[in-house]
XYZ file of N, CA and C in Angstrom:
321
model
N -6.402 -0.304 11.796
C -6.365 -0.110 13.255
C -4.943 0.452 13.586
N -4.982 1.342 14.441
C -3.649 2.034 14.897
C -3.038 1.106 16.141
N -1.786 0.740 15.882
C -1.052 -0.079 16.908
C 0.305 0.364 16.936
N 0.991 -0.072 17.931
C 2.513 0.234 18.034
C 3.306 -0.825 17.403
N 4.207 -0.523 16.569
C 5.070 -1.515 15.980
C 6.494 -1.404 16.389
N 7.067 -2.403 16.940
C 8.447 -2.541 17.377
C 9.291 -2.884 16.154
N 10.472 -2.268 16.068
C 11.295 -2.434 14.838
C 12.528 -3.095 15.056
N 13.101 -3.717 14.036
C 14.471 -4.247 14.085
C 15.490 -3.234 14.147
N 16.677 -3.444 14.577
C 17.727 -2.418 14.587
C 17.507 -1.400 15.806
N 17.914 -0.125 15.512
C 17.885 0.827 16.472
C 16.598 1.764 16.515
N 15.719 1.489 15.640
C 14.518 2.359 15.461
C 13.694 2.120 16.734
N 13.044 3.144 17.098
C 12.183 3.057 18.294
C 10.860 2.668 17.887
N 10.026 2.055 18.911
C 8.629 1.598 18.567
C 7.948 2.847 18.047
N 7.082 2.735 17.126
C 6.321 3.804 16.642
C 4.912 3.333 16.198
N 3.963 4.386 16.199
C 2.565 4.041 15.861
C 2.414 3.918 14.358
N 1.615 2.853 14.042
C 1.486 2.591 12.483
C -0.117 2.232 12.350
N -0.469 2.424 11.335
C -1.913 1.958 10.930
C -1.775 0.722 10.161
N -2.494 -0.350 10.680
C -2.395 -1.704 10.170
C -3.750 -2.054 9.539
N -3.671 -2.854 8.466
C -4.902 -3.351 7.899
C -4.587 -4.576 7.174
N -5.593 -5.299 6.698
C -5.385 -6.438 5.869
C -5.818 -6.137 4.461
N -5.074 -6.487 3.571
C -5.394 -6.061 2.058
C -6.697 -6.489 1.662
N -7.292 -5.915 0.688
C -8.673 -6.116 0.182
C -8.840 -7.544 -0.195
N -7.746 -8.175 -0.715
C -7.810 -9.664 -1.045
C -7.626 -10.666 0.058
N -7.289 -10.030 1.277
C -7.088 -10.882 2.522
C -5.785 -11.720 2.433
N -4.784 -11.177 1.598
C -3.594 -11.998 1.258
C -2.345 -11.238 2.077
N -2.486 -10.088 2.477
C -1.357 -9.380 3.068
C -1.613 -8.566 4.321
N -0.876 -8.522 5.183
C -0.878 -7.492 6.213
C -0.187 -6.285 5.852
N -0.809 -5.081 5.826
C -0.249 -3.931 5.457
C -0.072 -2.902 6.445
N 1.015 -2.221 6.668
C 1.140 -1.125 7.674
C 1.828 0.148 7.082
N 1.442 1.238 7.682
C 2.000 2.619 7.339
C 2.122 3.332 8.517
N 3.403 3.950 8.566
C 3.478 4.973 9.691
C 2.921 6.241 9.409
N 2.935 7.178 10.320
C 2.307 8.518 10.132
C 3.259 9.524 9.627
N 4.492 9.168 9.298
C 5.499 10.250 8.752
C 5.076 10.611 7.345
N 5.366 11.797 7.036
C 4.953 12.208 5.629
C 5.861 11.458 4.570
N 5.254 11.010 3.506
C 5.891 10.338 2.447
C 6.382 8.976 2.834
N 5.793 8.311 3.858
C 6.108 7.029 4.222
C 5.476 5.978 3.325
N 6.094 4.818 3.036
C 5.457 3.863 2.106
C 4.910 2.809 2.915
N 3.885 2.220 2.294
C 3.226 1.129 2.978
C 4.089 -0.166 2.958
N 4.281 -0.864 3.981
C 5.057 -2.114 4.147
C 4.127 -3.295 4.184
N 4.537 -4.381 3.844
C 3.655 -5.553 3.840
C 4.341 -6.847 4.152
N 3.550 -7.859 4.532
C 3.901 -9.269 4.776
C 2.809 -10.070 4.158
N 3.129 -11.012 3.311
C 2.172 -11.919 2.818
C 1.590 -12.785 4.062
N 0.365 -12.856 4.172
C -0.103 -13.658 5.275
C 0.162 -15.235 5.147
N 0.278 -15.575 3.907
C 0.688 -16.951 3.654
C 2.110 -17.306 4.184
N 2.888 -16.350 4.361
C 4.411 -16.563 4.778
C 4.359 -16.539 6.364
N 3.332 -16.295 7.041
C 3.325 -16.425 8.563
C 3.273 -17.775 9.020
N 4.303 -18.262 9.630
C 4.400 -19.670 10.150
C 4.023 -19.793 11.546
N 3.959 -18.625 12.315
C 3.667 -18.770 13.718
C 3.184 -17.471 14.168
N 2.308 -17.491 15.222
C 1.875 -16.279 15.937
C 2.310 -16.519 17.393
N 3.033 -15.576 17.937
C 3.526 -15.685 19.318
C 2.707 -14.541 20.150
N 2.169 -14.871 21.344
C 1.490 -13.890 22.133
C 2.641 -13.440 23.211
N 2.538 -12.134 23.627
C 3.614 -11.657 24.548
C 4.819 -11.143 23.788
N 5.765 -10.869 24.510
C 6.982 -10.310 23.977
C 8.143 -11.259 23.977
N 8.185 -12.074 23.121
C 9.114 -13.393 23.015
C 10.093 -13.271 21.952
N 9.994 -12.323 21.066
C 11.030 -12.316 19.923
C 12.281 -11.429 20.337
N 13.295 -11.667 19.643
C 14.496 -10.819 19.887
C 14.295 -9.324 19.639
N 13.277 -8.971 18.714
C 12.929 -7.587 18.646
C 12.362 -6.941 19.961
N 11.543 -7.637 20.553
C 10.929 -7.228 21.747
C 12.077 -7.257 22.840
N 12.732 -8.264 22.952
C 13.792 -8.341 24.024
C 14.793 -7.280 23.863
N 15.263 -6.975 22.699
C 16.222 -5.905 22.413
C 15.692 -4.560 22.747
N 14.470 -4.325 22.680
C 13.905 -3.009 22.903
C 13.181 -2.968 24.395
N 13.516 -3.986 25.191
C 12.783 -3.998 26.617
C 12.975 -2.664 27.379
N 14.260 -2.158 27.509
C 14.470 -1.051 28.289
C 13.825 0.224 27.428
N 13.030 0.907 28.101
C 12.581 2.213 27.497
C 11.369 2.040 26.588
N 10.921 0.847 26.409
C 9.879 0.635 25.553
C 8.331 1.024 26.195
N 8.438 0.991 27.480
C 7.052 1.289 28.125
C 6.729 2.780 28.244
N 5.536 3.021 28.753
C 5.211 4.301 28.869
C 6.014 5.130 30.006
N 6.485 4.493 30.820
C 7.382 5.069 31.984
C 8.831 4.906 31.676
N 9.256 4.524 30.416
C 10.611 4.313 30.020
C 11.510 3.343 30.915
N 10.776 2.539 31.663
C 11.496 1.485 32.523
C 11.256 0.175 31.879
N 10.858 0.019 30.662
C 10.513 -1.212 29.972
C 8.935 -1.203 29.957
N 8.583 -2.380 29.264
C 7.026 -2.466 28.964
C 6.370 -2.749 30.342
N 5.037 -2.320 30.439
C 4.326 -2.654 31.547
C 3.787 -4.078 31.434
N 3.219 -4.657 32.472
C 2.601 -5.977 32.331
C 1.492 -5.931 31.359
N 0.632 -4.857 31.442
C -0.483 -4.771 30.390
C 0.130 -4.742 28.944
N 1.116 -3.904 28.804
C 1.704 -3.930 27.352
C 2.280 -5.246 26.904
N 2.915 -6.014 27.888
C 3.344 -7.393 27.389
C 2.165 -8.328 27.148
N 1.086 -8.024 27.815
C -0.138 -8.945 27.594
C -0.834 -8.630 26.253
N -0.726 -7.340 25.750
C -1.323 -6.850 24.501
C -0.370 -7.130 23.284
N 0.763 -7.621 23.602
C 1.747 -7.833 22.478
C 1.602 -9.252 21.752
N 1.907 -9.102 20.420
C 2.034 -10.209 19.709
C 2.840 -10.240 18.563
N 3.463 -11.172 17.952
C 4.272 -11.248 16.855
C 3.770 -12.266 15.866
N 3.987 -11.814 14.591
C 3.818 -12.631 13.440
C 5.097 -13.016 12.900
N 5.364 -14.298 12.978
C 6.598 -14.961 12.552
C 6.578 -15.348 11.150
N 7.565 -14.998 10.323
C 7.759 -15.520 8.964
C 9.035 -16.184 8.796
N 9.395 -16.710 7.728
C 10.731 -17.370 7.510
C 11.882 -16.518 7.704
N 11.661 -15.249 7.428
C 12.854 -14.320 7.459
C 12.611 -13.136 8.365
N 11.541 -12.926 9.085
C 11.410 -11.810 9.939
C 10.337 -12.008 10.885
N 10.103 -11.039 11.803
C 8.870 -11.051 12.648
C 8.301 -9.596 12.513
N 7.016 -9.568 12.749
C 6.352 -8.144 12.817
C 5.805 -8.273 14.297
N 6.394 -7.306 15.006
C 6.090 -7.133 16.432
C 5.234 -6.010 16.773
N 4.159 -6.384 17.407
C 2.982 -5.314 17.647
C 2.548 -5.322 19.041
N 2.203 -4.030 19.385
C 1.414 -3.988 20.731
C 0.081 -3.375 20.380
N -0.961 -4.078 20.621
C -2.365 -3.614 20.320
C -2.739 -2.627 21.437
N -3.644 -1.709 21.165
C -4.073 -0.661 21.972
C -4.996 -1.201 23.338
N -5.729 -2.374 22.899
C -6.409 -2.927 24.012
C -6.416 -4.424 23.802
N -6.831 -5.194 24.880
C -6.972 -6.637 24.828
C -7.936 -7.117 23.708
N -8.980 -6.263 23.584
C -10.107 -6.639 22.666
C -9.615 -6.389 21.309
N -8.695 -5.426 20.932
C -8.083 -5.257 19.696
C -7.221 -6.366 19.376
N -6.473 -6.765 20.332
C -5.517 -7.913 20.127
C -6.337 -9.190 19.744
N -7.480 -9.438 20.512
C -8.240 -10.620 20.259
C -8.826 -10.493 18.792
N -9.228 -9.314 18.431
C -9.738 -9.063 16.988
C -8.658 -9.453 15.941
N -7.417 -9.099 16.098
C -6.456 -9.328 15.121
C -5.997 -10.822 15.211
N -5.948 -11.451 16.376
C -5.622 -12.847 16.493
C -6.696 -13.794 16.108
N -7.925 -13.222 15.961
C -9.089 -13.982 15.599
C -9.001 -14.409 14.185
N -8.284 -13.812 13.276
C -8.189 -14.292 11.873
C -7.412 -15.555 11.692
N -6.527 -15.942 12.652
C -5.749 -17.151 12.417
C -6.462 -18.308 12.292
């Protein structure tokens, strides 16, 4: 499924294709740039799932993250979620509320 991933550091949010590995053990994502590599997080390492934009990554990218460059819209905040691991977060905005429910249904 295509969703927007927010990044650590100064990188801007960007569209990535997300999927669960064939063995259901890892979350995989790839952006649409040429020669980009697939990134992954073992699902067993996920300690918490947060709904909304509660992580430092989301807070640091608050300004300019929304469609109107004035920060995220209320709808974008509602469709956002983060997978928390011991050493990072994966911060995602789903395209629809239904898509978010689909992804959060695996927990």
